[in-house]
Coordinates of C-alpha atoms in Angstrom, one line a residue:
X27 CA 27.1 34.6 -8.4
X28 CA 26.4 31.1 -7.2
X29 CA 30.0 30.0 -7.5
X30 CA 31.1 33.1 -5.6
X31 CA 28.6 32.1 -2.8
X32 CA 30.1 28.6 -2.7
X33 CA 33.6 30.0 -2.3
X34 CA 32.4 32.5 0.3
X35 CA 30.8 29.7 2.4
X36 CA 33.8 27.4 2.0
X37 CA 36.2 30.1 3.1
X38 CA 34.3 30.5 6.3
X39 CA 34.3 26.8 7.0
X40 CA 38.1 26.3 6.6
X41 CA 40.6 27.3 9.3
X42 CA 41.8 30.9 9.3
X43 CA 45.3 30.0 10.4
X44 CA 46.2 28.6 6.9
X45 CA 49.5 30.3 6.1
X46 CA 51.5 30.4 2.9
X47 CA 55.2 30.4 2.6
X48 CA 57.9 32.1 0.5
X49 CA 60.2 30.0 -1.7
X50 CA 63.0 30.5 0.8
X51 CA 61.0 28.9 3.5
X52 CA 60.3 25.5 1.8
X53 CA 62.8 22.7 0.9
X54 CA 64.3 23.0 -2.5
X55 CA 62.5 19.9 -3.9
X56 CA 59.2 21.6 -3.3
X57 CA 60.1 24.8 -5.2
X58 CA 59.0 25.7 -8.7
X59 CA 61.2 27.8 -10.9
X60 CA 60.0 31.4 -10.9
X61 CA 57.4 30.8 -8.2
X62 CA 58.4 32.9 -5.2
X63 CA 55.3 32.7 -2.9
X64 CA 52.1 30.9 -2.2
X65 CA 53.7 27.7 -1.0
X66 CA 52.0 25.5 1.6
X67 CA 53.7 24.0 4.7
X68 CA 54.5 20.3 4.7
X69 CA 53.3 18.4 6.7
X70 CA 49.9 19.9 7.0
X71 CA 46.5 18.8 8.1
X72 CA 43.7 17.7 5.7
X73 CA 41.6 20.6 6.9
X74 CA 44.5 23.1 6.3
X75 CA 45.0 21.7 2.7
X76 CA 41.3 22.0 2.0
X77 CA 41.4 25.6 3.3
X78 CA 44.2 26.5 1.0
X79 CA 42.1 25.5 -2.0
X80 CA 39.7 28.3 -1.5
X81 CA 42.4 30.8 -0.8
X82 CA 45.2 32.2 -3.0
X83 CA 47.8 29.5 -3.0
X84 CA 49.9 28.3 -6.0
X85 CA 47.8 25.1 -6.1
X86 CA 44.3 26.6 -6.1
X87 CA 44.0 27.0 -9.9
X88 CA 45.6 23.6 -10.4
X89 CA 43.0 21.9 -8.2
X90 CA 39.9 23.5 -9.6
X91 CA 40.8 23.3 -13.2
X92 CA 40.9 19.5 -12.9
X93 CA 38.3 18.9 -10.1
X94 CA 35.3 20.5 -11.8
X95 CA 35.9 18.9 -15.2
X96 CA 36.6 15.6 -13.3
X97 CA 33.1 15.7 -11.7
X98 CA 31.6 16.5 -15.2
X99 CA 33.3 13.5 -16.8
X100 CA 32.4 11.2 -13.9
X101 CA 28.7 12.2 -14.3
X102 CA 29.0 11.5 -18.0
X103 CA 30.5 8.1 -17.4
X104 CA 27.8 7.2 -14.9
X105 CA 25.1 8.4 -17.2
X106 CA 26.3 6.0 -20.0
X107 CA 27.0 3.0 -17.7
X108 CA 23.8 1.2 -18.9
X109 CA 24.5 1.6 -22.6
X110 CA 26.3 -0.9 -24.8
X111 CA 29.0 1.6 -25.8
X112 CA 31.7 0.0 -23.7
X113 CA 34.7 1.7 -25.3
X114 CA 33.1 5.1 -24.8
X115 CA 32.3 4.4 -21.1
X116 CA 35.9 3.2 -20.6
X117 CA 37.2 6.5 -22.1
X118 CA 34.9 8.6 -20.0
X119 CA 35.9 6.7 -16.9
X120 CA 39.6 7.1 -17.7
X121 CA 39.2 10.9 -18.0
X122 CA 37.3 11.1 -14.7
X123 CA 40.0 9.1 -13.0
X124 CA 42.7 11.3 -14.4
X125 CA 41.1 14.6 -13.6
X126 CA 39.9 13.7 -10.1
X127 CA 43.1 11.9 -9.1
X128 CA 45.2 14.8 -10.4
X129 CA 43.1 17.4 -8.5
X130 CA 43.3 15.5 -5.2
X131 CA 47.0 14.9 -5.6
X132 CA 47.5 18.6 -6.1
X133 CA 45.2 19.5 -3.3
X134 CA 46.4 17.2 -0.5
X135 CA 50.0 16.2 -1.1
X136 CA 51.3 18.3 1.9
X137 CA 49.5 16.0 4.3
X138 CA 52.8 14.2 4.9
X139 CA 56.3 13.8 3.3
X140 CA 55.2 10.4 2.0
X141 CA 52.1 12.0 0.7
X142 CA 54.1 13.9 -1.8
X143 CA 55.5 10.7 -3.3
X144 CA 52.0 9.1 -3.3
X145 CA 50.5 12.1 -5.0
X146 CA 53.1 12.0 -7.8
X147 CA 52.7 8.3 -8.2
X148 CA 48.9 8.5 -8.4
X149 CA 49.1 11.4 -10.8
X150 CA 51.5 9.5 -13.1
X151 CA 49.3 6.4 -13.1
X152 CA 46.1 8.4 -13.7
X153 CA 47.7 10.1 -16.8
X154 CA 48.6 6.7 -18.2
X155 CA 45.2 5.3 -17.4
X156 CA 43.7 8.2 -19.4
X157 CA 46.0 7.4 -22.3
X158 CA 44.8 3.8 -22.3
X159 CA 41.2 4.9 -22.2
X160 CA 41.9 7.2 -25.2
X161 CA 43.4 4.3 -27.1
X162 CA 40.1 2.3 -26.5
X163 CA 38.0 5.2 -27.8
X164 CA 40.4 5.8 -30.8
X165 CA 40.3 2.1 -31.8
X166 CA 36.5 1.9 -31.7
X167 CA 35.6 5.2 -33.4
X168 CA 38.6 6.8 -35.1
X169 CA 40.4 4.0 -37.0
X170 CA 40.2 4.3 -40.7
X171 CA 38.3 1.5 -42.6
X172 CA 40.5 -1.5 -43.1
X173 CA 43.1 -0.4 -40.6
X174 CA 41.8 -2.9 -38.0
X175 CA 42.9 -5.8 -40.2
X176 CA 46.5 -4.7 -40.3
X177 CA 49.2 -6.0 -37.9
X178 CA 49.4 -2.6 -36.2
X179 CA 45.6 -2.4 -35.8
X180 CA 45.2 -5.9 -34.3
X181 CA 47.8 -5.1 -31.6
X182 CA 47.1 -1.4 -31.0
X183 CA 44.9 -1.7 -27.9
X184 CA 46.9 -4.6 -26.4
X185 CA 50.2 -2.7 -26.7
X186 CA 48.6 0.4 -25.2
X187 CA 47.5 -1.7 -22.3
X188 CA 51.0 -2.9 -21.7
X189 CA 52.6 0.5 -22.2
X190 CA 50.4 2.2 -19.7
X191 CA 51.7 0.4 -16.5
X192 CA 55.3 0.3 -18.0
X193 CA 55.2 4.1 -18.4
X194 CA 53.8 4.4 -14.9
X195 CA 56.7 2.4 -13.5
X196 CA 59.2 4.5 -15.4
X197 CA 57.6 7.7 -14.1
X198 CA 57.6 6.4 -10.5
X199 CA 61.2 5.4 -10.7
X200 CA 62.1 8.9 -11.9
X201 CA 61.2 10.1 -8.4
X202 CA 64.1 8.2 -6.9
X203 CA 67.3 10.1 -6.0
X204 CA 69.6 10.7 -9.0
X205 CA 70.3 13.1 -11.8
X206 CA 67.3 15.5 -11.9
X207 CA 67.7 16.2 -15.6
X208 CA 67.9 12.5 -16.6
X209 CA 64.9 11.7 -14.3
X210 CA 62.8 14.4 -16.0
X211 CA 63.9 13.2 -19.5
X212 CA 63.0 9.6 -18.8
X213 CA 59.7 10.5 -17.3
X214 CA 58.7 12.7 -20.3
X215 CA 60.0 10.1 -22.7
X216 CA 57.8 7.5 -21.2
X217 CA 54.7 9.8 -21.5
X218 CA 55.7 10.7 -25.1
X219 CA 56.0 7.1 -26.2
X220 CA 52.6 6.2 -24.8
X221 CA 50.8 9.3 -26.2
X222 CA 52.4 8.9 -29.6
X223 CA 51.2 5.3 -29.7
X224 CA 47.7 6.4 -28.6
X225 CA 47.5 8.9 -31.4
X226 CA 48.5 6.6 -34.2
X227 CA 45.0 6.5 -35.6
X228 CA 45.0 10.2 -35.9
X229 CA 48.5 10.2 -37.5
X230 CA 47.4 7.5 -40.0
X231 CA 44.1 9.3 -40.9
X232 CA 45.9 12.6 -41.4
X233 CA 48.8 11.3 -43.5
X234 CA 47.1 8.5 -45.5
X235 CA 43.3 9.1 -45.7
X236 CA 43.5 12.9 -45.1
X237 CA 40.2 13.0 -43.1
X238 CA 40.8 16.5 -41.9
X239 CA 37.1 17.5 -41.5
X240 CA 36.3 14.4 -39.5
X241 CA 39.3 14.8 -37.2
X242 CA 39.1 18.6 -36.4
X243 CA 38.4 18.0 -32.7
X244 CA 41.1 15.4 -32.3
X245 CA 43.6 17.6 -34.2
X246 CA 42.7 20.5 -31.8
X247 CA 43.3 18.1 -28.9
X248 CA 46.8 17.2 -30.1
X249 CA 47.7 20.8 -30.9
X250 CA 46.6 22.1 -27.5
X251 CA 48.4 19.2 -25.7
X252 CA 51.6 20.1 -27.6
X253 CA 51.3 23.8 -26.6
X254 CA 50.6 22.8 -23.0
X255 CA 53.7 20.5 -22.9
X256 CA 55.9 23.2 -24.5
X257 CA 54.7 25.9 -22.0
X258 CA 55.1 23.6 -19.0
X259 CA 58.5 22.4 -20.1
X260 CA 59.9 25.9 -20.6
X261 CA 58.3 27.2 -17.3
X262 CA 57.1 30.2 -19.2
X263 CA 56.0 32.9 -18.2
X264 CA 57.2 32.7 -14.6
X265 CA 60.8 32.0 -15.5
X266 CA 60.8 35.3 -17.4
X267 CA 58.9 37.2 -14.7
X268 CA 59.6 35.6 -11.3
X269 CA 57.0 36.3 -8.7
X270 CA 54.4 37.7 -11.1
X271 CA 52.5 34.4 -11.6
X272 CA 52.8 32.8 -8.2
X273 CA 49.0 32.4 -7.8
X274 CA 47.6 32.4 -11.3
X275 CA 49.0 32.3 -14.8
X276 CA 52.0 30.0 -14.2
X277 CA 53.1 27.4 -16.7
X278 CA 51.6 24.7 -14.4
X279 CA 48.3 26.6 -14.4
X280 CA 48.4 26.9 -18.2
X281 CA 49.2 23.2 -18.5
X282 CA 46.0 22.4 -16.7
X283 CA 43.9 24.9 -18.6
X284 CA 45.2 23.9 -22.1
X285 CA 45.2 20.2 -21.1
X286 CA 41.6 20.3 -19.9
X287 CA 40.5 22.2 -23.0
X288 CA 42.3 19.6 -25.1
X289 CA 40.5 16.7 -23.4
X290 CA 37.2 18.4 -23.9
X291 CA 37.9 18.7 -27.7
X292 CA 38.8 15.0 -27.7
X293 CA 35.5 14.2 -25.8
X294 CA 33.5 16.2 -28.4
X295 CA 35.2 14.4 -31.2
X296 CA 34.7 10.9 -29.8
X297 CA 31.0 11.7 -28.9
X298 CA 30.4 12.7 -32.6
X299 CA 32.3 9.7 -33.9
X300 CA 30.4 7.4 -31.5
X301 CA 27.1 8.5 -33.1
X302 CA 28.4 7.3 -36.4
X303 CA 28.8 3.8 -35.0
X304 CA 31.4 1.2 -34.0
X305 CA 34.0 1.2 -36.8
X306 CA 35.3 -2.4 -36.7
X307 CA 32.0 -4.1 -37.3
X308 CA 28.5 -4.9 -35.9
X309 CA 26.9 -4.8 -32.5
X310 CA 28.2 -8.3 -31.6
X311 CA 31.8 -7.2 -32.3
X312 CA 31.2 -4.1 -30.1
X313 CA 30.0 -6.3 -27.2
X314 CA 33.1 -8.5 -27.5
X315 CA 35.4 -5.5 -27.6
X316 CA 33.6 -3.8 -24.7
X317 CA 34.2 -6.9 -22.5
X318 CA 37.8 -7.0 -23.6
X319 CA 38.6 -3.4 -22.9
X320 CA 36.7 -3.4 -19.6
X321 CA 38.8 -6.4 -18.3
X322 CA 42.0 -4.8 -19.7
X323 CA 41.2 -1.5 -17.8
X324 CA 40.7 -3.5 -14.6
X325 CA 44.1 -5.2 -15.2
X326 CA 45.8 -1.8 -15.9
X327 CA 44.3 -0.4 -12.6
X328 CA 45.4 -3.4 -10.5
X329 CA 48.9 -3.4 -12.1
X330 CA 49.3 0.4 -11.4
X331 CA 48.3 -0.1 -7.8
X332 CA 50.9 -2.8 -7.3
X333 CA 53.5 -0.6 -8.9
X334 CA 52.6 2.4 -6.7
X335 CA 52.6 0.4 -3.4
X336 CA 55.9 -1.3 -4.4
X337 CA 57.6 2.0 -5.2
X338 CA 56.3 3.6 -2.0
X339 CA 57.6 0.8 0.1
X340 CA 60.9 0.7 -1.7
X341 CA 61.4 4.5 -1.5
X342 CA 60.6 4.5 2.2
X343 CA 63.1 1.7 2.8
X344 CA 65.8 3.5 0.9
X345 CA 65.0 6.6 3.0
X346 CA 65.3 4.7 6.3
X347 CA 68.6 3.1 5.1
X348 CA 70.0 6.5 4.2
X349 CA 68.9 8.0 7.5
X350 CA 70.6 5.2 9.4
X351 CA 73.8 5.6 7.5
X352 CA 73.8 9.4 8.0
X353 CA 73.1 8.9 11.7
X354 CA 75.9 6.4 12.0

């Protein structure tokens, strides 16, 4: 009842002139396969975008399924800021950044034509930041005994820290004009490489140590993410039933629902593993590692910001050059 009251109050505060468009009324690059209505005009005002999020648009579910969990994980991160569990805090922070950035990108990309590019770039960076945060948590709490002393174990977090901005750059470059299929393949390949690397501890534990009971939550996390990726990649069910899932139930909605549920399973697993203690060693080792991953996260964030700004400026310059050539 309280949530209904919140939406009722919000709907009275937002402008009533918020209109939604048919697929035929928006540029082709804004259309989703099988989604025939519920599109928002671009450019739009911030107030209009906010209004669309409490009305039946095709981004409403996408926004709320990441915004509410994002607030939850942000509160979790803030609640643990004073503790000595640095890897756990970095993980919680990465999830909050991912969820909140994604929700704001989905909610407010129509503010300008450049806002669409910025939203995509921020979304890509946030996903890769989350992957790095997951790597920090996996290293601290999921690695099998003795795995830290292997060559792979010693370089696991460092390589994850390098792959995160590299995959962000690949994803941002895929937004440049070119072959659409190759762009999508390169973007998905970048994400796949990073997430495969991130889940190496799980793969090792399942194939070598066979710790199935200890890793039930993490296994559920990977299975749900795989289902989410498969559903989103196939654009099921809207491709089979065009127009039937414009507002709720589309593959993008399912991606968010399955993805958020997967992250929650991962959170539960890491929280349980954290209570068993820091795997590599004693509290002194934990303090050293906490300082390392905190500085690495700051480096990843700054590198991502440089990549995003550079790609935005480069794409804007290419657009102006193309416009001049077409004008001439």
